[in-house]
PDB file of C-alpha atoms in Angstrom:
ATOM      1  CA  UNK A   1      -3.735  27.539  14.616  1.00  0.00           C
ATOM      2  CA  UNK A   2      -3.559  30.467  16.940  1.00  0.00           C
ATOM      3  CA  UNK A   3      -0.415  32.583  17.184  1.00  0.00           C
ATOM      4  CA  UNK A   4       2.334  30.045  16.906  1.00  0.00           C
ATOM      5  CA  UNK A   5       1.106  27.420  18.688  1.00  0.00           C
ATOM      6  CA  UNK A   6       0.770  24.282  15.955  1.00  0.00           C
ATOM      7  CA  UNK A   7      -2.232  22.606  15.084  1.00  0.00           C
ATOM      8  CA  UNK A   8      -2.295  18.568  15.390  1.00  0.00           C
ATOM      9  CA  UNK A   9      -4.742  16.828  12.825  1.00  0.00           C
ATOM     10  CA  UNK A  10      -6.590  14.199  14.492  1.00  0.00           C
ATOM     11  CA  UNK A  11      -7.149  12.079  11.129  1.00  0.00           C
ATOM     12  CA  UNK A  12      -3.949  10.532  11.238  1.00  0.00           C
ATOM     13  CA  UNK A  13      -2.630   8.141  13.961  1.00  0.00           C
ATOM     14  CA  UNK A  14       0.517   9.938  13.893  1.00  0.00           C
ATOM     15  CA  UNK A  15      -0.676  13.360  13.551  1.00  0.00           C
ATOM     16  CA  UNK A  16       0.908  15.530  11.356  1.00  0.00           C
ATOM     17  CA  UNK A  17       2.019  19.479  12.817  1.00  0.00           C
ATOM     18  CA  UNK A  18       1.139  22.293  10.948  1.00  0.00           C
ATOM     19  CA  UNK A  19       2.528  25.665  11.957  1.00  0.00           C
ATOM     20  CA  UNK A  20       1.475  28.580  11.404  1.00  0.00           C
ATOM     21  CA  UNK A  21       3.413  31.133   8.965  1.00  0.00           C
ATOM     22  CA  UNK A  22       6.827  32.040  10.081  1.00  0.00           C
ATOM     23  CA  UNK A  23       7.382  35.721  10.750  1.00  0.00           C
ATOM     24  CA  UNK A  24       9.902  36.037   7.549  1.00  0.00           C
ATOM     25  CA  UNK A  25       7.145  34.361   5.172  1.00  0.00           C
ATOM     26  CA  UNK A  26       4.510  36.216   6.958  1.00  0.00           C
ATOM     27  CA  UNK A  27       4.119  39.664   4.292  1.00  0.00           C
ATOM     28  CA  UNK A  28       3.892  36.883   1.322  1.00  0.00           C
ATOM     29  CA  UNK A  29       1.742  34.189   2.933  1.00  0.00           C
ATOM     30  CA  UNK A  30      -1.951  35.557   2.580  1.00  0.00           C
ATOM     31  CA  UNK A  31      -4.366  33.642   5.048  1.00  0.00           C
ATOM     32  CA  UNK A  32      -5.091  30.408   4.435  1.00  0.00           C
ATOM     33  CA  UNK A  33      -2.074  30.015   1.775  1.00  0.00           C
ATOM     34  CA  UNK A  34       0.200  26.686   1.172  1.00  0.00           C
ATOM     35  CA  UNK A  35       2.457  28.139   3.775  1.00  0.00           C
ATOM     36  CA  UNK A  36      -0.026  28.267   6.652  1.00  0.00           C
ATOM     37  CA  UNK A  37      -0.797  24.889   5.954  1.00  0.00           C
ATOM     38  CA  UNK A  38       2.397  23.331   5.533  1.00  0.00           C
ATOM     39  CA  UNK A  39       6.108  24.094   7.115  1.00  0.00           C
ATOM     40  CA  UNK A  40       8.041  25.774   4.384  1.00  0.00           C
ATOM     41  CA  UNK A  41      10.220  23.334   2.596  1.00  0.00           C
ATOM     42  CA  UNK A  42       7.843  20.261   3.097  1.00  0.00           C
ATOM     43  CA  UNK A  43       6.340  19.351  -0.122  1.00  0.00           C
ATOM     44  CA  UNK A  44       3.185  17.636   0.040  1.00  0.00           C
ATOM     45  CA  UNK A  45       4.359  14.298  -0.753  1.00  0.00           C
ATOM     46  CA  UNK A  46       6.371  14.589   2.585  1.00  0.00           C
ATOM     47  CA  UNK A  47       3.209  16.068   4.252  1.00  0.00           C
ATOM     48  CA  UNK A  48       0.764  13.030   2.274  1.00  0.00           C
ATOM     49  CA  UNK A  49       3.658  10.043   3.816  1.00  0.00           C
ATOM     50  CA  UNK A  50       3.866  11.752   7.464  1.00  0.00           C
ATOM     51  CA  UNK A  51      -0.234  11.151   7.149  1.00  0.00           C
ATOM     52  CA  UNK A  52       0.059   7.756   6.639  1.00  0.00           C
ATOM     53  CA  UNK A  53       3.380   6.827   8.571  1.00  0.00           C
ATOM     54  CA  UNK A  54       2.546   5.060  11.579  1.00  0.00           C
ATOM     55  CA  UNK A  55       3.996   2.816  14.555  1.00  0.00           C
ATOM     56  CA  UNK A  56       7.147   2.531  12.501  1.00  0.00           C
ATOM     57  CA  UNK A  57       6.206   1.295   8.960  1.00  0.00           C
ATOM     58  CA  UNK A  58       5.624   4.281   6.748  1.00  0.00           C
ATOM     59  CA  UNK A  59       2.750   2.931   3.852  1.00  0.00           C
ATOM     60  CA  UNK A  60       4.659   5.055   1.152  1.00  0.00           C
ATOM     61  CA  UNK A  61       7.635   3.560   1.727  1.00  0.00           C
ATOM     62  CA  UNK A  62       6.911   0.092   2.950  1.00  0.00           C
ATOM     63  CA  UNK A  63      10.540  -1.541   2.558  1.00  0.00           C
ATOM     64  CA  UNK A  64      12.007   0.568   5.155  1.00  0.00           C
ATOM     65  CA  UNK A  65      12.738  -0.593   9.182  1.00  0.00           C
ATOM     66  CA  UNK A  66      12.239  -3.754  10.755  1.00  0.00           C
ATOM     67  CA  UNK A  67       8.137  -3.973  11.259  1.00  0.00           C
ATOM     68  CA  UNK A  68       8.101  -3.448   7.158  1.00  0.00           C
ATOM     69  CA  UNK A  69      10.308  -6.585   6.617  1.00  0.00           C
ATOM     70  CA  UNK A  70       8.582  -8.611   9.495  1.00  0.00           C
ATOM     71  CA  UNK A  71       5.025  -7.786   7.761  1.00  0.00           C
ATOM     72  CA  UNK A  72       6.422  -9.400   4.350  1.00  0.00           C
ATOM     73  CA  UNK A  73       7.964 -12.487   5.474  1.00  0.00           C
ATOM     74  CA  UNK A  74       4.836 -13.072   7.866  1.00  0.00           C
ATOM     75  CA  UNK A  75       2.299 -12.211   4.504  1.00  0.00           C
ATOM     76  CA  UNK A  76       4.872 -14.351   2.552  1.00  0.00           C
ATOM     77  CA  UNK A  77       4.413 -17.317   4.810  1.00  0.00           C
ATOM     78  CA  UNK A  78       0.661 -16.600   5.009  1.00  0.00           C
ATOM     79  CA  UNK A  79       0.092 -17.137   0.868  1.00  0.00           C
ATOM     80  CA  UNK A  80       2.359 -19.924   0.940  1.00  0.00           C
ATOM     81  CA  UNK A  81      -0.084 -21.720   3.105  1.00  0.00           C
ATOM     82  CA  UNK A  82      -3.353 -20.334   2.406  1.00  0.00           C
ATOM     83  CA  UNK A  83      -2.914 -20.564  -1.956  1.00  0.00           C
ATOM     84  CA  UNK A  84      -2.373 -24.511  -1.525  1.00  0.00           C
ATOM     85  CA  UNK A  85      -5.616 -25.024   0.912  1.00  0.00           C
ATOM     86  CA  UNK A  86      -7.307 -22.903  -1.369  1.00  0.00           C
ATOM     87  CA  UNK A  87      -7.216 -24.689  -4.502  1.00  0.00           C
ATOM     88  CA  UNK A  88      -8.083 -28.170  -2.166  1.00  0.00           C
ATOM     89  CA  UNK A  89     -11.637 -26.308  -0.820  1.00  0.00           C
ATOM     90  CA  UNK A  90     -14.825 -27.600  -2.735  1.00  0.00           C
ATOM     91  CA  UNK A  91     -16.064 -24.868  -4.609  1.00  0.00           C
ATOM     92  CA  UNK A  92     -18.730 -23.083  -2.275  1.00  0.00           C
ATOM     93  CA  UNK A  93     -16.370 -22.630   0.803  1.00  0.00           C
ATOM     94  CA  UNK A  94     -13.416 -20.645  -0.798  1.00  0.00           C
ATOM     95  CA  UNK A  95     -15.303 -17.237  -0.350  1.00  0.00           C
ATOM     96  CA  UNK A  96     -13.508 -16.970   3.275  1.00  0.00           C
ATOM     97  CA  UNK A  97      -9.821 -17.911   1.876  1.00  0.00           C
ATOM     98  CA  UNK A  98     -10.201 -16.189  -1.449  1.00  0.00           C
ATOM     99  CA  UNK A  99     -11.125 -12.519   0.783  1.00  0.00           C
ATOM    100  CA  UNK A 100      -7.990 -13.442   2.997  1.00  0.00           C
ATOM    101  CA  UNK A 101      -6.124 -13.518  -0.699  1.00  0.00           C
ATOM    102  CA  UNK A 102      -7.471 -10.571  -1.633  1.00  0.00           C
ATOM    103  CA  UNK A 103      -5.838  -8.546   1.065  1.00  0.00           C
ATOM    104  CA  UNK A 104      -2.780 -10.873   1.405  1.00  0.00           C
ATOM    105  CA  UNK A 105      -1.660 -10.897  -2.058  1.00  0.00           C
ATOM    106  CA  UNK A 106      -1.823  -6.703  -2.690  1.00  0.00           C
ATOM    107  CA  UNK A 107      -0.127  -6.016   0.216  1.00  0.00           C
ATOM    108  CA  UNK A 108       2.583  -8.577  -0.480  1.00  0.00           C
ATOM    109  CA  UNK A 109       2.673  -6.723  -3.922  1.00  0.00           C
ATOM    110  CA  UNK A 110       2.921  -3.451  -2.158  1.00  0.00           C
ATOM    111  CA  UNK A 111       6.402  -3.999  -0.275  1.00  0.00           C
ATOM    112  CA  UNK A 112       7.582  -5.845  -2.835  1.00  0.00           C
ATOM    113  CA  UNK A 113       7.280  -3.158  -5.619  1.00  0.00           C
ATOM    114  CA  UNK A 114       8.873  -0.780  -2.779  1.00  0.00           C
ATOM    115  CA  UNK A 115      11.837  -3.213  -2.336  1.00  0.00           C
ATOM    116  CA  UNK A 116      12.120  -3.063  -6.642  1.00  0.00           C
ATOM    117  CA  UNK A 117      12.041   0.826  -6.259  1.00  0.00           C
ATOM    118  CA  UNK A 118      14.864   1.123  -3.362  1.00  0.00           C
ATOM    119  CA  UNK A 119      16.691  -1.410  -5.063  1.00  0.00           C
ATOM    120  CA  UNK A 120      16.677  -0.769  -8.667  1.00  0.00           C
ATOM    121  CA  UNK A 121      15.342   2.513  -9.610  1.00  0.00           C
ATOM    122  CA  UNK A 122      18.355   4.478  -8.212  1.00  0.00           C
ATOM    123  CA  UNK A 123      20.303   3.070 -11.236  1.00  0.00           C
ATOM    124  CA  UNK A 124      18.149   4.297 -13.869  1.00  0.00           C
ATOM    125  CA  UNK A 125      16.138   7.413 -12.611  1.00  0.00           C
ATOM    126  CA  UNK A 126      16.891  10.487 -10.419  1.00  0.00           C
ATOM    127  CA  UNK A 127      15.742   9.893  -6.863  1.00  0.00           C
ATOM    128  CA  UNK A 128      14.004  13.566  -6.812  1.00  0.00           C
ATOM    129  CA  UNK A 129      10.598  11.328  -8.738  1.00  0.00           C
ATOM    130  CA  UNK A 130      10.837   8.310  -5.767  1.00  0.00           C
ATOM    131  CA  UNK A 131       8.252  10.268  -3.697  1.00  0.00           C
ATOM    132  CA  UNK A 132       5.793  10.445  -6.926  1.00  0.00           C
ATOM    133  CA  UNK A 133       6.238   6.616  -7.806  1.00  0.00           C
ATOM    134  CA  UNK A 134       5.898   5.444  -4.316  1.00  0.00           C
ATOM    135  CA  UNK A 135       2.573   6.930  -4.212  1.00  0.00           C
ATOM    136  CA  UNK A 136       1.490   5.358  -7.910  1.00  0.00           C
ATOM    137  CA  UNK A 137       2.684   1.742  -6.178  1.00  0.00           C
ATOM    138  CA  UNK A 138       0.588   3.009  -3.539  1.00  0.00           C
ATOM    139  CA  UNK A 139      -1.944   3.388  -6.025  1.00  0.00           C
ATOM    140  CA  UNK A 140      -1.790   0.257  -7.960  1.00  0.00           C
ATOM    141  CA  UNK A 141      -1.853  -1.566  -4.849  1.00  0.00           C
ATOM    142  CA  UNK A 142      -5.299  -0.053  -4.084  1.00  0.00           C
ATOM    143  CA  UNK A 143      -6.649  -0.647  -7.488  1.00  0.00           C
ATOM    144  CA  UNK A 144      -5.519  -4.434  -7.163  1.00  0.00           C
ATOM    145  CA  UNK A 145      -7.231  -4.295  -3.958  1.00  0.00           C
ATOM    146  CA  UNK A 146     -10.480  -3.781  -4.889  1.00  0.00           C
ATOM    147  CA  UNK A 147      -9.981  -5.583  -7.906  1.00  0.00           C
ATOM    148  CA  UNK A 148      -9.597  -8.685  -6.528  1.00  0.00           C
ATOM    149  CA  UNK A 149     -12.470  -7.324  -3.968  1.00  0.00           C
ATOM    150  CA  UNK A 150     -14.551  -6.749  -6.967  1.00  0.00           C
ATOM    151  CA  UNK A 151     -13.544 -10.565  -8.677  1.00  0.00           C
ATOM    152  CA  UNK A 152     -14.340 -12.218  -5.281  1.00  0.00           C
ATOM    153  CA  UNK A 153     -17.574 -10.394  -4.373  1.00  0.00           C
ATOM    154  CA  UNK A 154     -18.863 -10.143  -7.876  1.00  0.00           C
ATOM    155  CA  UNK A 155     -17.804 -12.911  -9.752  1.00  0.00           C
ATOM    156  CA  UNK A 156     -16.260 -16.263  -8.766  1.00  0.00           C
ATOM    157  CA  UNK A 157     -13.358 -15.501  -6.466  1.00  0.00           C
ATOM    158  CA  UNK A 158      -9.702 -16.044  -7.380  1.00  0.00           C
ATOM    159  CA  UNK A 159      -9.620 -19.651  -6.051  1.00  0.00           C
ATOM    160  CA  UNK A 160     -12.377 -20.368  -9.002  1.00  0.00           C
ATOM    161  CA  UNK A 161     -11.100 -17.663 -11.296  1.00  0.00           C
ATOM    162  CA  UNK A 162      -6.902 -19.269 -11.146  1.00  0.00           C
ATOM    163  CA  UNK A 163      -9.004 -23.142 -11.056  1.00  0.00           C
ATOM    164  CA  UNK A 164     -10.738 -22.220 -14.326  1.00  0.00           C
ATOM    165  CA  UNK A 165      -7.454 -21.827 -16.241  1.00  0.00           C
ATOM    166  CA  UNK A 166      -6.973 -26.024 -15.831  1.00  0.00           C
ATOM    167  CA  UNK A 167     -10.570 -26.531 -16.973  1.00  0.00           C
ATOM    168  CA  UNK A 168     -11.147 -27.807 -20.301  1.00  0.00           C
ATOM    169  CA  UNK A 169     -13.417 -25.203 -22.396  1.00  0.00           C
ATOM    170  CA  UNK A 170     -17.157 -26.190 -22.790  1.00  0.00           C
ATOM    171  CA  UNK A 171     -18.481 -27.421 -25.789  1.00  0.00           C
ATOM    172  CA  UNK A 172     -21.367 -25.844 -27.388  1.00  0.00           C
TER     173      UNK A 172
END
């Protein structure tokens, strides 16, 4: 930034500020420090979610406002359609359904573990660590992602993968 103008990001769809040092912090903030980079007393959890936040459904906390709980119910709505037609496709024409599950079933995941932390996590831990275990479900929903990328690029899919545990083993 120069002077005290802020700087805008232009990685992020909804662009996260970053000021400069203010004048009291100045003497302690060297040049490039945390403070330069980030408005005192924003963590960078806060500065990580404002990254990702966008249109009005924040990824890190995907339970929250109405485009959040209009996503799920249209995802939940999608599965319980698509798994059905799935398991009727002959074997070499799932590859487009079992991508579409792939995506669909993660994200579903996703707001649904978010819903779990709003909802039950306040009874049992302090909501200071929500920040940190919204980004692991964050996390785990990427790792699921391309998991199940992985299983239906790789290997046989999840239509073939769920359709193998009905199949009688092969004898040898």
């Amino acid at each position: 930034s120069i002077g005290s103008l802020p700087l805008r990001l232009p990685f992020a769809s909804n662009p996260l500020v970053v000021f400069p040092s203010e004048p009291a912090a100045a003497p302690a903030a060297a040049a490039g420090s945390m403070n330069s980079v980030v408005r005192r007393g924003v963590g960078a959890a806060v500065a990580a979610r404002r990254c990702f936040s966008s249109g009005g459904m924040d990824f890190f906390k995907a339970d929250s406002g109405k485009l959040a709980v209009g996503v799920y119910h249209k995802i939940n709505t999608a599965t319980l359609f698509v798994t059905p037609i799935a398991f009727m496709l002959p074997t070499g024409y799932t590859m487009p359904v079992d991508l579409a599950l792939g995506v669909l079933f993660p994200i579903h995941s996703h707001i649904g573990l978010n819903y779990v932390v709003t909802d039950y996590l306040p009874k049992i831990l302090p909501t200071s660590i929500f920040p940190a275990v919204r980004m692991g479900v964050a996390g785990l929903t990427g790792v699921m992602m391309l998991g199940l990328l992985r299983l239906n690029i790789g290997g046989p899919g999840i239509t073939q993968t769920l359709k193998s545990l009905w199949k009688k083993p092969e004898e040898k």
